[in-house]
Short mmCIF file of C-alpha atoms in Angstrom, two decimals:
data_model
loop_
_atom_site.label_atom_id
_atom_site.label_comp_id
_atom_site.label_asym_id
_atom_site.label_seq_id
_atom_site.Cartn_x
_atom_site.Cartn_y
_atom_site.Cartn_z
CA UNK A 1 109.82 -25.39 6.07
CA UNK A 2 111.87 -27.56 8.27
CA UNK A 3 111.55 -27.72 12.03
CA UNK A 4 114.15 -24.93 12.67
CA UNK A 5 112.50 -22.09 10.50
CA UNK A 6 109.09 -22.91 12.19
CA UNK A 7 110.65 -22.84 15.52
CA UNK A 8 112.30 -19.43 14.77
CA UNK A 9 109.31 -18.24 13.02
CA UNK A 10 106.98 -19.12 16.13
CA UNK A 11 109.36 -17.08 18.51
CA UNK A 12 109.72 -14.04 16.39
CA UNK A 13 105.92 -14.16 16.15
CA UNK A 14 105.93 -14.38 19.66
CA UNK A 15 108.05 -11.96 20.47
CA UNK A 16 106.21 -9.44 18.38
CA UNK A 17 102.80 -10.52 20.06
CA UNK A 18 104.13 -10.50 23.27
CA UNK A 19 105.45 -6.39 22.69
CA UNK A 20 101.83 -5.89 21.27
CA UNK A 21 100.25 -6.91 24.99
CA UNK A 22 102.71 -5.01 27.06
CA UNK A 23 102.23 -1.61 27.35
CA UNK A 24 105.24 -0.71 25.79
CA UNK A 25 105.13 2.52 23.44
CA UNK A 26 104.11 2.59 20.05
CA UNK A 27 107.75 3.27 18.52
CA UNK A 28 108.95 0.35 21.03
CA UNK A 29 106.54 -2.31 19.94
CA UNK A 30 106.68 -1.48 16.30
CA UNK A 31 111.18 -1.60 17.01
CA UNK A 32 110.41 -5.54 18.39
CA UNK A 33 108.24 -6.59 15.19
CA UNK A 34 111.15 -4.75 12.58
CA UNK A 35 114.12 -6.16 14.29
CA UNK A 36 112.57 -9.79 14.67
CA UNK A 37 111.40 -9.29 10.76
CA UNK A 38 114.92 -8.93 9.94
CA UNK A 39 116.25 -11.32 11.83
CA UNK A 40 113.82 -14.14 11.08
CA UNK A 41 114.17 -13.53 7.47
CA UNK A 42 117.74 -12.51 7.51
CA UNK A 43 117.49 -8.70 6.08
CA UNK A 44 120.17 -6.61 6.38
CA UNK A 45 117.83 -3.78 6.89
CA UNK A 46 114.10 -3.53 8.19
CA UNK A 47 111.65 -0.57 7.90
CA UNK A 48 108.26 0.41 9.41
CA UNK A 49 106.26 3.44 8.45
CA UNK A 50 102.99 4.62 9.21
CA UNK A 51 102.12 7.85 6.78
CA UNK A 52 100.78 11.03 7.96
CA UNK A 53 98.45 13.61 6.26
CA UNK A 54 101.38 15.90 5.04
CA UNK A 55 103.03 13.41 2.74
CA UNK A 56 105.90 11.81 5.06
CA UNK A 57 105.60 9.37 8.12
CA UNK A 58 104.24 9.99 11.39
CA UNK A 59 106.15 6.63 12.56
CA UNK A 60 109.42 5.21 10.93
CA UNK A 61 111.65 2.79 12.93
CA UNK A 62 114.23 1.20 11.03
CA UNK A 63 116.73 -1.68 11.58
CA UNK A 64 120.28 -2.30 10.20
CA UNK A 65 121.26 1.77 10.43
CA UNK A 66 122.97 3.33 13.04
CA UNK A 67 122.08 6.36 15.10
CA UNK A 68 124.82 8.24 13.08
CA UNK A 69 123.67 6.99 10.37
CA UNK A 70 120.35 7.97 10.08
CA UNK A 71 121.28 11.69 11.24
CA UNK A 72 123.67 11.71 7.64
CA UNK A 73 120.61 10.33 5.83
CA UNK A 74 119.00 13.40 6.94
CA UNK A 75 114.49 13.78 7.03
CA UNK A 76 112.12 11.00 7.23
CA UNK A 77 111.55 9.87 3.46
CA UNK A 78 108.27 11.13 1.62
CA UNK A 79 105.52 9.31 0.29
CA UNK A 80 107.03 9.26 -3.02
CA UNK A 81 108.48 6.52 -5.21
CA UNK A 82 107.66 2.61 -4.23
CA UNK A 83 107.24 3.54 -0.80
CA UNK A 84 103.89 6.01 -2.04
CA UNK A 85 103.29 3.31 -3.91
CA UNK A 86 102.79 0.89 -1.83
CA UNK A 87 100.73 3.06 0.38
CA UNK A 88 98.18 3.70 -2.30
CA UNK A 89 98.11 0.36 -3.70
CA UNK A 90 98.08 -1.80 -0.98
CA UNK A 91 99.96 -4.99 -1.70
CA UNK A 92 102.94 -6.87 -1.60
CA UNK A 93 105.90 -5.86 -3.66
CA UNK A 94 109.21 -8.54 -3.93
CA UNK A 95 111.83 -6.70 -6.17
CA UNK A 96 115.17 -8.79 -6.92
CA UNK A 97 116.84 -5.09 -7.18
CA UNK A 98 114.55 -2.51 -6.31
CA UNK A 99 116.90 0.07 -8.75
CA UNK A 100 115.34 -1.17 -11.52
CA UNK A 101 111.98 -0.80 -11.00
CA UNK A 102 110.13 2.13 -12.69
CA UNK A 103 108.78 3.61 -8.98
CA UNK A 104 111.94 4.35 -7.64
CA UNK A 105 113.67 7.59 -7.41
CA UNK A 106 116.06 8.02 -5.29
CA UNK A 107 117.95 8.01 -1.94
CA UNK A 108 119.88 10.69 -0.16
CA UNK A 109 123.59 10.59 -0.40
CA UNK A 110 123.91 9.16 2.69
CA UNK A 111 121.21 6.09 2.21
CA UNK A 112 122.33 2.72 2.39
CA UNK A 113 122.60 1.07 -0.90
CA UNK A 114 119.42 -1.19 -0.86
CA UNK A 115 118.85 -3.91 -3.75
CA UNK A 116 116.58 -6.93 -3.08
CA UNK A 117 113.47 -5.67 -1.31
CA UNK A 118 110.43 -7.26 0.00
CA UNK A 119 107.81 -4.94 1.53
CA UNK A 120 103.78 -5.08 2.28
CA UNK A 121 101.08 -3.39 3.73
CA UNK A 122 99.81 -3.04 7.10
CA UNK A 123 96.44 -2.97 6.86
CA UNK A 124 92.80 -2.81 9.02
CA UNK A 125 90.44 -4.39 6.39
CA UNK A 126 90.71 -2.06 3.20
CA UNK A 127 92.63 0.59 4.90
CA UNK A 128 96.38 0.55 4.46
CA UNK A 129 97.76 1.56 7.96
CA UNK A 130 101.54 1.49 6.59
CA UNK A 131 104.19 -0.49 5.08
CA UNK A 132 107.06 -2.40 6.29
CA UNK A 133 109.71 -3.53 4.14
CA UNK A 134 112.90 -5.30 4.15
CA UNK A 135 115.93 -5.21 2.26
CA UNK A 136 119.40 -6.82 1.17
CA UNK A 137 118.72 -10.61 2.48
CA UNK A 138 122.46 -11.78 3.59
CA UNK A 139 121.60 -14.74 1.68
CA UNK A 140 122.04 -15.53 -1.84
CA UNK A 141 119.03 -15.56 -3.88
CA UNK A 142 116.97 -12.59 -2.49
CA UNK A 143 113.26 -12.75 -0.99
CA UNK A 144 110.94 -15.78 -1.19
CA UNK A 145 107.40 -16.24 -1.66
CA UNK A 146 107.78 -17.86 1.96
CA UNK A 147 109.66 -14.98 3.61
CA UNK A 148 106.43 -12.73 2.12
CA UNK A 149 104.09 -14.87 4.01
CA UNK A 150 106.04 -14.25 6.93
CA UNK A 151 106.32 -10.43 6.66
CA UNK A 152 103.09 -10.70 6.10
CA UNK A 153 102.07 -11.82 8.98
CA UNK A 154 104.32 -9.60 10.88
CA UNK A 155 102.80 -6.77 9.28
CA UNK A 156 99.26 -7.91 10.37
CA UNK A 157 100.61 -7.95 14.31
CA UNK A 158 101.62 -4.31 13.36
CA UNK A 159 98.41 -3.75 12.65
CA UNK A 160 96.97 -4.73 16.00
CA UNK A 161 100.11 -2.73 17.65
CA UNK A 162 98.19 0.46 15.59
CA UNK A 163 94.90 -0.26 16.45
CA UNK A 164 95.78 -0.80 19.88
CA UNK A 165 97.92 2.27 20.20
CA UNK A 166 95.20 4.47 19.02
CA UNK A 167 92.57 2.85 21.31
CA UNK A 168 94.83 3.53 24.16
CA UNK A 169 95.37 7.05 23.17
CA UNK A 170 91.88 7.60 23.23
CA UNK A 171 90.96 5.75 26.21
CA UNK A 172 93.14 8.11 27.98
CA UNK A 173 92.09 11.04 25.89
CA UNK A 174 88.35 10.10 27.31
CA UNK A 175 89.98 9.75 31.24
CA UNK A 176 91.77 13.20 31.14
CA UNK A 177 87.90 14.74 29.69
CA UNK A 178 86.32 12.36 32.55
CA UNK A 179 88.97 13.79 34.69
CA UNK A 180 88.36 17.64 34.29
CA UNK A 181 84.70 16.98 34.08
CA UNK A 182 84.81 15.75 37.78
CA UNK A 183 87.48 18.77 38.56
CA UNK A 184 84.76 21.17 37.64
CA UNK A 185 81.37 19.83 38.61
CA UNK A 186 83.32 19.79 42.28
CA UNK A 187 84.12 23.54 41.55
CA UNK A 188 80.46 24.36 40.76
CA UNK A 189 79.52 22.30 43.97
CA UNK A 190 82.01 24.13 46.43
CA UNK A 191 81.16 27.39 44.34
CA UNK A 192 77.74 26.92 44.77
CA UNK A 193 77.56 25.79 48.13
CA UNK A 194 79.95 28.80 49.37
CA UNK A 195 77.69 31.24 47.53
CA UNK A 196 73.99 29.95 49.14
CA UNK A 197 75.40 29.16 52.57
#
């Protein structure tokens, strides 16, 4: 890796740090770490999704399509194909065209034709969080095993963006309980003290 691709790679890293330690919104930080993924490792298009329980994605920010678009594509996809794939197995997959391999279905009309593809896990420990892929390098020759050690790392700043999101959410889950708590043991007190005065 010469001096230039570590220098890029530290800043993108950065960058996608950085996003994690601001409070910026989930869907914001995760936009940072997918748009500096692409960049970095010169994808055409990025993708982050983070499943939910009724078989499609709770998250999915995606790089390289346009507003309009992504309305003509139409739903979020479903954990079908590689992308369920990946979710249940849990590790890397770099595809030189990821048409030929046996997991994939298909795309709506509208989808972007994708062909080399590079994708892994996000994951806390054992538990795969989500996935985030890339695809189409604007470079001959596809995906390296360098560029996966890269999104790899990317996805594992992801995964502190998750964790972090949800122990924000319930940090201020806990401060709007601890917030009606007070509300009504003052109640009960002015209540109380109207009714034995």
């Amino acid at each position: 890796m010469s001096w230039d691709d570590r220098d890029a790679a530290l800043h993108a890293v950065s960058a996608a740090v950085l996003a994690v330690t601001r409070h910026l919104s989930v869907h914001e930080v995760f936009q940072v770490i997918v748009r500096a993924a692409a960049r970095l490792l010169d994808a055409r298009y990025a993708a982050l999704g983070i499943p939910d329980d009724q078989g499609s994605f709770a998250e999915f920010v995606v790089e390289g399509v346009t507003d309009e678009e992504w309305t003509a594509i139409g739903p979020l996809p479903r954990q079908h194909g590689l992308l369920g794939a990946m979710l249940r197995e849990g590790k890397p997959e770099r595809l030189s065209d990821v048409r030929t391999d046996p997991r994939f279905e298909y795309w709506p009309r509208a989808h972007p034709v994708l062909k080399d593809f590079l994708g892994v896990p996000i994951t806390d420990g054992d538990d795969v969080l989500g996935i985030i892929f890339l695809a189409n390098k604007q470079r001959p020759g596809g995906f390296t095993e360098r560029d996966e050690e890269l999104l790899t790392l990317f996805a594992a700043h992801a995964a502190i963006a998750l964790t972090n999101a949800r122990l924000y959410e319930r940090s201020r889950e806990l401060s709007v309980v601890e917030e009606r708590n007070r509300l009504a043991r003052e109640l009960h007190d002015a209540v109380a003290q109207k009714l034995f005065s």
